[in-house]
Amino acid sequence: VSGDLDRRSFLKGTALAGLGAGLGLGAAPPGEAASVPREPVPTAYAAAGGFTAPALPQVRLGFVGVGLQGGGHVENFLKIDGVEIVALADIDAARAEEVASWVVAAGRKKPALYTRGEHDFLRLVERDDLDLVLTATPWEWHVPVCVAAMNAGKHAATEVPAAYTVDGCWELVETAERTLRHCVMLENCCYGRSEMMVLKMVRSGLLGELLHAEGAYIHDLRAIKLDTKNEGLWRWQHSLTRNGNLYPTHGLGPVAQCLDINRGDAFDYLVSMSSPVRGLGAWAREHLPDSDPRRRMDFVLGDMNSTLIKTQRGRTILVQHDTTTPRPYSRLNLVQGTRGTFSGYPDKIFVEGRTPTHAWESIESYRAEFDHPLWAANHAAAAGAGHGGMDFMEDFRLIAALRAGTPMDMDVYDAAAWSVICELSERSVAGRSQPQTVPDFTRGRWPLRTPLGIVS
Ligand SMILES: NC(=O)c1ccc[n+]([C@@H]2O[C@H](COP(=O)([O-])OP(=O)(O)OC[C@H]3O[C@@H](n4cnc5c(N)ncnc54)[C@H](O)[C@@H]3O)[C@@H](O)[C@H]2O)c1
């Protein structure tokens, strides 16, 4: 990993200085890791409005990993027009059969099953009747599945984070560009009703010029991480070897869209710190039987990680991660501008000249004016779907873009920029909070790319 970063830094310092100057970006500071294409970015991927692929009359889907979250996606796609569920891969054959039975119960053909072990998805991606492969596997499989799918000519969609190493992020970007396929990270929180309302407030100018934002994943997962099923089978292992922000994208994605990251602004560098490590080990000793080896494990993931990102335009973003202390759920979801501030959990707002007192105000009187048109039109369809309906909205938008041949709301550059915070935060924590340059996966094109609009 470090070798690759060094190689990229070296290239940045030499070959690309000219491109940066051409875009008015200035030269990169000496020795800083950044990004250089090994090959020119294909024209289709260089479009300011984002990459588009030919419209698909219907989307033929293959799934890899149909546990809790993957199963939820299957349920959503059964309710969306123009989708055919062709194949499912899971190492748990009983679960694959269970999810396949839902497809049959919906009056569809039984999907083909791929249950011959961890690499059986390689057979699935080779089918010639698939357009899109969606993975909701444990984190270590996201990059291998997406890359195999794109190399086999399929679009790829992955659960979060898309990758948790710098190299993994580059691999997704470079494979998507080379194969001319979409690679979408399914960041459902970008489709939360509050998050989309904030985006509309920002686009309407209600909060003025944005200066600062905060996002988080604060979710007490102690029992889930140390369960003996689903995420309890794999997620805790990351707490044994990694100390940083392991899950940055839920909090970061929505505020990054407000700040036009990759579309007018870009992450520049970050610094990160972690608190002491207490929660998971204490919970294990209090709740697991003596025979469970996790009682005696030395976890290294600090309970609360705080990462501060500086953007190219000077704005600041706080991103936090805490899955191991007793604390109510929050993604913070704070966006602060020169005229006002929105803050989540619970939602509240202050707008200079509009809020009557110098105190937070309920957002209810803003809802009619700023509810996002997608939610206003589709809230009934989303009702009852996973995570308050935002998962349905995300899957609906993914299929709509593929069928219309329009750009994705979140493209491979967003997937990479939001996910790369994982390894960079770990590096900063390990190095007494030393700044880490965030690679520019757009390779200098972020000032030219079109900001996300208010789609309806
Ligand atoms: N966006 C969200 O709100 C959200 C919520 C939950 C989970 N997730 C993400 O979804 C992913 C899955 O999480 P989950 O809670 O569903 O976990 P899970 O453990 O319930 O499901 C994972 C599934 O993948 C299968 N699997 C493991 N390795 C595989 C392989 N090599 N090939 C095929 N199948 C394989 C498992 O058998 C299991 O059925 C994770 O990346 C997680 O971060 C996202």
XYZ file of C-alpha atoms and ligand atoms in Angstrom:
500
model
C 0.000 0.000 0.000
C 2.639 2.499 0.975
C 4.648 1.681 -2.126
C 1.682 2.511 -4.283
C 1.012 5.765 -2.471
C 4.645 6.731 -2.866
C 4.593 5.980 -6.558
C 1.494 8.102 -6.993
C 3.029 10.968 -4.992
C 6.095 10.881 -7.139
C 4.025 10.991 -10.300
C 1.937 13.836 -8.927
C 5.041 15.868 -8.283
C 6.233 15.464 -11.819
C 3.947 14.567 -14.676
C 0.750 16.197 -13.477
C 1.982 19.541 -12.286
C 1.020 20.904 -15.697
C -2.571 19.643 -15.575
C -3.116 21.146 -12.108
C -1.766 24.484 -13.301
C -3.983 24.313 -16.381
C -7.055 24.017 -14.157
C -5.853 26.799 -11.891
C -5.396 24.389 -8.989
C -1.760 25.144 -8.255
C 0.880 22.505 -7.685
C 0.390 19.829 -5.058
C 2.469 20.352 -1.926
C 5.725 18.381 -2.189
C 5.564 14.770 -1.098
C 1.790 14.602 -0.864
C -0.073 11.633 -2.176
C -2.492 12.444 -4.919
C -3.716 11.118 -8.071
C -2.477 10.578 -11.529
C -4.046 8.611 -14.308
C -1.915 5.774 -15.557
C -3.979 6.027 -18.703
C -6.043 8.971 -19.932
C -9.550 9.047 -18.468
C -11.948 7.843 -21.178
C -14.050 10.642 -22.663
C -17.267 9.078 -21.352
C -15.927 9.239 -17.793
C -14.571 12.775 -18.226
C -18.003 14.293 -18.976
C -18.786 17.171 -16.618
C -22.275 15.814 -16.013
C -20.970 12.368 -15.083
C -20.562 9.028 -16.803
C -23.570 7.593 -18.647
C -24.077 4.156 -20.132
C -26.637 3.136 -22.766
C -30.186 2.978 -21.395
C -31.390 -0.503 -20.439
C -34.993 -1.504 -21.200
C -34.980 -3.560 -18.029
C -32.316 -4.311 -15.468
C -31.314 -7.945 -15.007
C -29.836 -8.271 -11.563
C -27.475 -10.657 -9.812
C -26.891 -10.461 -6.055
C -23.819 -11.472 -4.117
C -24.533 -11.725 -0.379
C -28.205 -11.836 0.582
C -27.968 -11.562 4.373
C -29.886 -8.889 6.240
C -29.082 -5.937 3.994
C -28.887 -7.876 0.711
C -32.231 -9.501 1.505
C -33.694 -6.041 2.089
C -32.519 -4.948 -1.354
C -34.150 -8.005 -2.953
C -37.456 -7.066 -1.290
C -37.140 -3.517 -2.639
C -36.333 -4.596 -6.195
C -39.391 -6.877 -6.233
C -41.450 -3.670 -5.929
C -39.643 -1.673 -8.626
C -40.732 -1.875 -12.269
C -38.297 -3.049 -14.911
C -36.165 -5.308 -12.704
C -35.563 -9.021 -13.139
C -33.827 -10.932 -10.332
C -31.787 -13.491 -12.244
C -29.232 -14.951 -9.830
C -28.235 -14.989 -6.152
C -24.875 -15.975 -4.654
C -24.361 -16.609 -0.958
C -22.066 -18.903 0.986
C -25.080 -19.687 3.173
C -27.122 -21.984 0.904
C -30.140 -22.013 3.221
C -30.302 -18.236 3.201
C -29.996 -18.141 -0.606
C -32.942 -20.578 -0.836
C -34.958 -18.468 1.611
C -34.435 -15.256 -0.349
C -35.096 -17.080 -3.653
C -38.431 -18.215 -2.199
C -39.467 -14.567 -1.786
C -38.858 -14.024 -5.509
C -40.979 -17.066 -6.354
C -43.694 -15.954 -3.906
C -43.821 -12.654 -5.820
C -44.781 -14.641 -8.926
C -41.348 -14.472 -10.579
C -39.022 -17.144 -11.913
C -36.745 -18.704 -9.295
C -33.286 -17.119 -9.546
C -30.270 -19.333 -10.217
C -28.297 -19.971 -7.014
C -24.524 -19.867 -6.567
C -23.710 -21.394 -3.200
C -20.463 -23.255 -3.791
C -18.334 -21.131 -1.503
C -16.678 -17.741 -1.199
C -15.562 -17.485 -4.827
C -18.700 -18.780 -6.496
C -19.661 -15.203 -7.395
C -17.016 -15.537 -10.116
C -19.362 -17.923 -11.937
C -22.338 -15.627 -11.372
C -20.672 -12.579 -12.932
C -19.872 -14.539 -16.097
C -23.569 -15.117 -16.937
C -24.549 -13.432 -20.181
C -28.015 -12.428 -18.960
C -27.013 -9.900 -16.275
C -26.736 -6.095 -16.418
C -25.966 -5.304 -12.787
C -24.277 -7.161 -9.935
C -25.083 -5.899 -6.447
C -23.034 -6.985 -3.469
C -24.030 -6.839 0.196
C -21.267 -9.061 1.527
C -18.867 -8.432 4.441
C -16.525 -5.518 3.675
C -13.556 -7.525 2.407
C -15.578 -8.838 -0.545
C -16.861 -5.532 -1.944
C -13.854 -4.746 -4.151
C -13.316 -8.298 -5.464
C -16.994 -8.662 -6.407
C -17.290 -5.220 -8.048
C -14.050 -5.619 -9.994
C -15.005 -9.111 -11.210
C -18.448 -7.844 -12.235
C -17.093 -4.856 -14.180
C -14.406 -6.960 -15.846
C -17.203 -9.285 -16.976
C -19.019 -6.313 -18.520
C -21.611 -5.734 -15.772
C -22.413 -2.596 -13.831
C -21.564 -2.925 -10.146
C -23.281 -1.702 -7.007
C -21.939 -2.278 -3.534
C -22.960 -1.788 0.037
C -20.892 0.544 2.201
C -18.010 1.160 2.461
C -17.134 0.438 -1.162
C -13.542 -0.286 -0.109
C -11.522 0.240 3.052
C -8.046 0.660 1.597
C -6.558 3.359 -0.615
C -5.632 0.725 -3.180
C -9.118 -0.744 -3.156
C -10.588 2.690 -3.908
C -8.217 3.190 -6.841
C -8.977 -0.263 -8.149
C -12.686 0.535 -8.291
C -12.087 3.862 -10.063
C -9.614 2.489 -12.570
C -11.709 -0.588 -13.344
C -14.896 1.444 -13.849
C -13.078 3.821 -16.212
C -11.375 1.053 -18.172
C -14.486 -1.099 -18.566
C -16.899 1.838 -19.007
C -19.236 0.468 -16.357
C -20.975 2.148 -13.447
C -19.675 1.394 -9.967
C -22.121 2.741 -7.412
C -21.804 2.685 -3.659
C -25.264 2.301 -2.162
C -25.092 5.084 0.429
C -28.701 4.948 1.523
C -28.339 7.852 3.963
C -28.064 10.224 0.997
C -31.729 9.352 0.418
C -32.964 10.014 3.966
C -35.885 12.416 3.960
C -34.082 14.872 6.257
C -30.832 14.621 4.332
C -32.606 15.320 1.046
C -34.463 18.227 2.612
C -31.148 19.713 3.726
C -29.817 19.373 0.174
C -32.821 21.295 -1.068
C -32.318 23.979 1.602
C -28.681 24.298 0.548
C -29.529 24.512 -3.147
C -32.182 27.127 -2.372
C -29.582 29.271 -0.594
C -31.451 29.164 2.738
C -28.276 28.496 4.742
C -26.040 30.903 2.752
C -22.513 29.886 1.815
C -21.561 26.590 3.460
C -18.599 26.651 5.844
C -18.715 23.523 7.954
C -20.493 20.174 8.205
C -20.655 17.221 10.574
C -21.606 13.611 9.978
C -21.276 10.452 12.029
C -22.062 6.833 12.542
C -22.868 6.658 16.235
C -24.715 3.391 16.703
C -24.375 1.095 19.702
C -23.618 -2.183 17.901
C -22.006 -3.985 20.853
C -24.614 -6.756 20.910
C -24.762 -7.035 17.109
C -20.977 -7.081 16.690
C -20.640 -9.868 19.261
C -23.643 -11.910 18.167
C -23.179 -15.367 16.615
C -25.063 -14.627 13.408
C -25.071 -12.043 10.582
C -22.651 -9.172 11.307
C -21.620 -10.984 14.520
C -19.830 -13.439 12.231
C -17.442 -10.892 10.753
C -17.759 -7.242 11.759
C -15.999 -7.483 15.147
C -12.845 -8.815 13.495
C -12.143 -5.350 12.092
C -12.080 -4.037 15.678
C -9.157 -6.373 16.382
C -6.760 -4.879 13.868
C -7.998 -1.442 12.817
C -8.217 1.869 14.692
C -9.849 4.750 12.837
C -13.186 5.456 11.202
C -14.310 2.043 9.923
C -17.670 3.241 8.594
C -17.495 6.866 7.454
C -19.918 7.015 4.555
C -23.338 7.189 6.263
C -22.517 10.514 7.903
C -20.165 11.810 5.243
C -22.092 11.039 2.034
C -25.040 13.377 2.544
C -22.962 16.359 3.713
C -20.432 15.739 0.919
C -23.298 16.138 -1.559
C -24.288 19.436 0.098
C -20.675 20.636 -0.134
C -20.350 19.599 -3.821
C -17.461 17.243 -3.112
C -16.069 15.994 -6.465
C -18.346 18.569 -8.119
C -16.932 22.003 -7.339
C -15.008 21.197 -4.167
C -12.899 18.218 -3.073
C -11.464 16.705 0.087
C -7.929 18.019 0.576
C -6.542 16.408 3.753
C -7.635 14.982 7.072
C -6.462 14.534 10.631
C -7.865 11.889 12.962
C -7.819 10.829 16.625
C -9.341 7.912 18.501
C -10.400 7.678 22.142
C -9.358 4.806 24.428
C -10.609 1.288 23.641
C -13.123 0.090 26.220
C -16.643 -0.711 25.045
C -16.429 -3.959 23.079
C -14.120 -5.811 25.483
C -16.170 -4.753 28.514
C -19.387 -5.872 26.816
C -17.807 -9.214 25.857
C -16.700 -9.875 29.452
C -20.131 -8.960 30.808
C -22.285 -10.819 28.284
C -20.459 -13.684 26.548
C -20.057 -17.146 28.078
C -16.658 -18.111 29.474
C -16.089 -20.394 26.505
C -16.284 -17.528 23.953
C -12.714 -16.535 22.973
C -13.874 -12.960 22.249
C -13.974 -12.356 26.018
C -10.180 -12.457 26.056
C -9.433 -10.530 22.868
C -7.532 -7.251 22.789
C -9.586 -4.976 20.597
C -7.730 -1.972 19.169
C -10.542 0.160 17.724
C -10.904 3.307 19.841
C -14.542 3.668 20.884
C -14.924 7.195 19.492
C -12.979 8.227 16.413
C -13.075 11.871 15.333
C -11.756 12.816 11.913
C -11.547 16.365 10.575
C -11.432 16.874 6.825
C -10.365 20.137 5.186
C -11.680 20.731 1.685
C -9.910 22.401 -1.219
C -12.184 25.416 -0.772
C -11.289 25.615 2.913
C -14.461 24.172 4.419
C -14.266 21.742 7.357
C -16.070 18.449 8.000
C -16.144 16.513 11.262
C -16.782 12.782 10.797
C -17.223 10.546 13.850
C -17.481 6.787 14.371
C -18.610 5.081 17.565
C -20.236 1.632 17.569
C -19.228 0.497 21.038
C -20.547 2.835 23.731
C -24.022 3.240 25.216
C -25.232 6.273 23.312
C -28.390 6.942 21.292
C -28.102 6.636 17.528
C -26.924 9.698 15.582
C -25.474 10.637 12.210
C -25.140 14.268 13.377
C -26.114 15.556 9.924
C -25.093 19.153 10.575
C -24.649 21.688 7.794
C -23.558 25.202 8.714
C -23.577 28.231 6.440
C -23.201 31.985 6.618
C -26.993 32.426 7.056
C -28.032 29.437 9.120
C -27.471 25.897 10.371
C -29.380 22.626 10.097
C -28.623 19.940 12.666
C -29.979 16.412 12.990
C -30.802 14.021 15.841
C -33.317 15.452 16.429
C -33.733 17.705 13.394
C -33.585 21.427 14.174
C -32.680 24.610 12.370
C -31.612 28.176 12.900
C -31.933 30.686 10.049
C -30.854 34.268 10.613
C -33.737 36.657 10.019
C -36.285 33.841 9.923
C -35.962 31.938 13.203
C -37.735 34.138 15.783
C -35.369 33.730 18.767
C -31.671 32.947 19.083
C -32.429 29.267 19.638
C -33.016 26.140 17.569
C -36.370 25.972 15.851
C -38.430 22.919 14.823
C -38.152 22.156 11.117
C -41.875 21.535 10.755
C -42.635 24.987 9.379
C -39.932 24.424 6.700
C -41.140 21.008 5.557
C -43.743 22.098 3.017
C -41.276 24.452 1.352
C -38.187 22.226 1.420
C -39.364 18.595 1.354
C -37.468 16.987 -1.528
C -39.689 16.342 -4.567
C -38.597 12.679 -4.691
C -39.957 12.174 -1.173
C -43.049 14.254 -1.763
C -43.897 12.070 -4.779
C -42.821 8.645 -3.496
C -43.242 8.556 0.269
C -46.113 6.071 0.020
C -44.034 3.643 -2.091
C -41.098 3.919 0.325
C -43.210 3.402 3.438
C -42.216 0.260 5.309
C -38.966 -0.304 3.375
C -35.623 -0.608 5.187
C -34.162 2.278 7.219
C -37.246 4.478 7.117
C -37.753 4.036 3.381
C -34.436 5.499 2.262
C -33.224 2.085 1.036
C -36.175 1.914 -1.341
C -35.507 5.438 -2.604
C -31.873 4.530 -3.256
C -32.738 1.345 -5.185
C -35.457 3.188 -7.096
C -32.981 5.891 -8.201
C -30.367 3.299 -9.194
C -32.808 1.514 -11.489
C -34.212 4.795 -12.843
C -30.713 5.945 -13.864
C -29.840 2.610 -15.500
C -33.108 2.506 -17.442
C -32.879 6.138 -18.554
C -29.136 6.054 -19.278
C -28.550 9.073 -17.035
C -25.634 9.699 -14.621
C -25.724 8.169 -11.157
C -26.531 10.375 -8.138
C -23.413 8.853 -6.574
C -20.695 7.675 -8.924
C -17.442 5.795 -8.560
C -15.562 8.979 -7.582
C -17.962 9.513 -4.679
C -17.643 5.852 -3.677
C -13.857 6.204 -3.580
C -13.637 9.620 -1.901
C -16.114 8.777 0.848
C -14.662 5.295 1.474
C -10.974 6.221 1.440
C -11.484 7.972 4.777
C -11.259 4.474 6.327
C -7.571 3.854 5.665
C -6.545 7.512 5.829
C -8.081 7.919 9.293
C -6.287 4.764 10.434
C -2.996 6.137 9.131
C -3.515 9.460 10.875
C -4.478 7.825 14.176
C -1.389 5.611 13.993
C 0.811 8.646 13.333
C -0.176 11.048 16.128
C -2.854 12.635 13.926
C -0.503 13.508 11.109
C -2.356 15.018 8.144
C -3.171 12.614 5.316
C -3.768 13.947 1.824
C -6.960 12.588 0.316
C -6.331 11.334 -3.220
C -8.194 13.241 -5.919
C -9.867 10.345 -7.670
C -11.272 12.738 -10.294
C -7.695 13.620 -11.232
C -8.156 17.366 -11.323
C -11.656 17.356 -12.810
C -13.570 18.194 -9.615
C -13.830 21.938 -10.360
C -15.408 21.184 -13.742
C -17.944 18.558 -12.719
C -21.603 19.530 -12.386
C -23.080 19.744 -8.860
C -25.902 17.355 -8.000
C -29.236 19.004 -8.721
C -32.618 18.554 -7.116
C -33.969 15.658 -9.162
C -37.644 14.889 -9.240
N -26.544 0.740 4.144
C -26.934 0.280 5.311
O -27.726 0.880 6.021
C -26.405 -1.033 5.770
C -27.026 -1.721 6.823
C -26.515 -2.972 7.162
C -25.424 -3.493 6.497
N -24.857 -2.794 5.490
C -23.722 -3.326 4.742
O -24.172 -4.466 4.020
C -23.157 -5.463 3.980
C -23.712 -6.744 4.537
O -24.146 -6.525 5.868
P -25.303 -7.391 6.506
O -25.759 -6.711 7.745
O -26.303 -7.759 5.499
O -24.463 -8.685 6.939
P -24.897 -10.189 6.919
O -23.819 -10.914 7.624
O -26.319 -10.314 7.399
O -24.912 -10.573 5.367
C -23.759 -10.873 4.629
C -24.107 -12.018 3.708
O -23.013 -12.249 2.832
C -22.809 -13.645 2.734
N -21.417 -13.841 2.290
C -20.274 -13.714 2.991
N -19.208 -13.908 2.190
C -19.692 -14.147 0.942
C -19.102 -14.424 -0.315
N -17.768 -14.467 -0.479
N -19.913 -14.666 -1.383
C -21.256 -14.636 -1.241
N -21.873 -14.375 -0.061
C -21.100 -14.137 1.009
C -23.141 -14.173 4.100
O -23.419 -15.555 4.106
C -24.346 -13.321 4.454
O -25.562 -13.924 4.010
C -21.987 -4.866 4.742
O -21.124 -4.274 3.830
C -22.599 -3.813 5.617
O -21.701 -2.773 5.926
C -25.342 -1.570 5.123
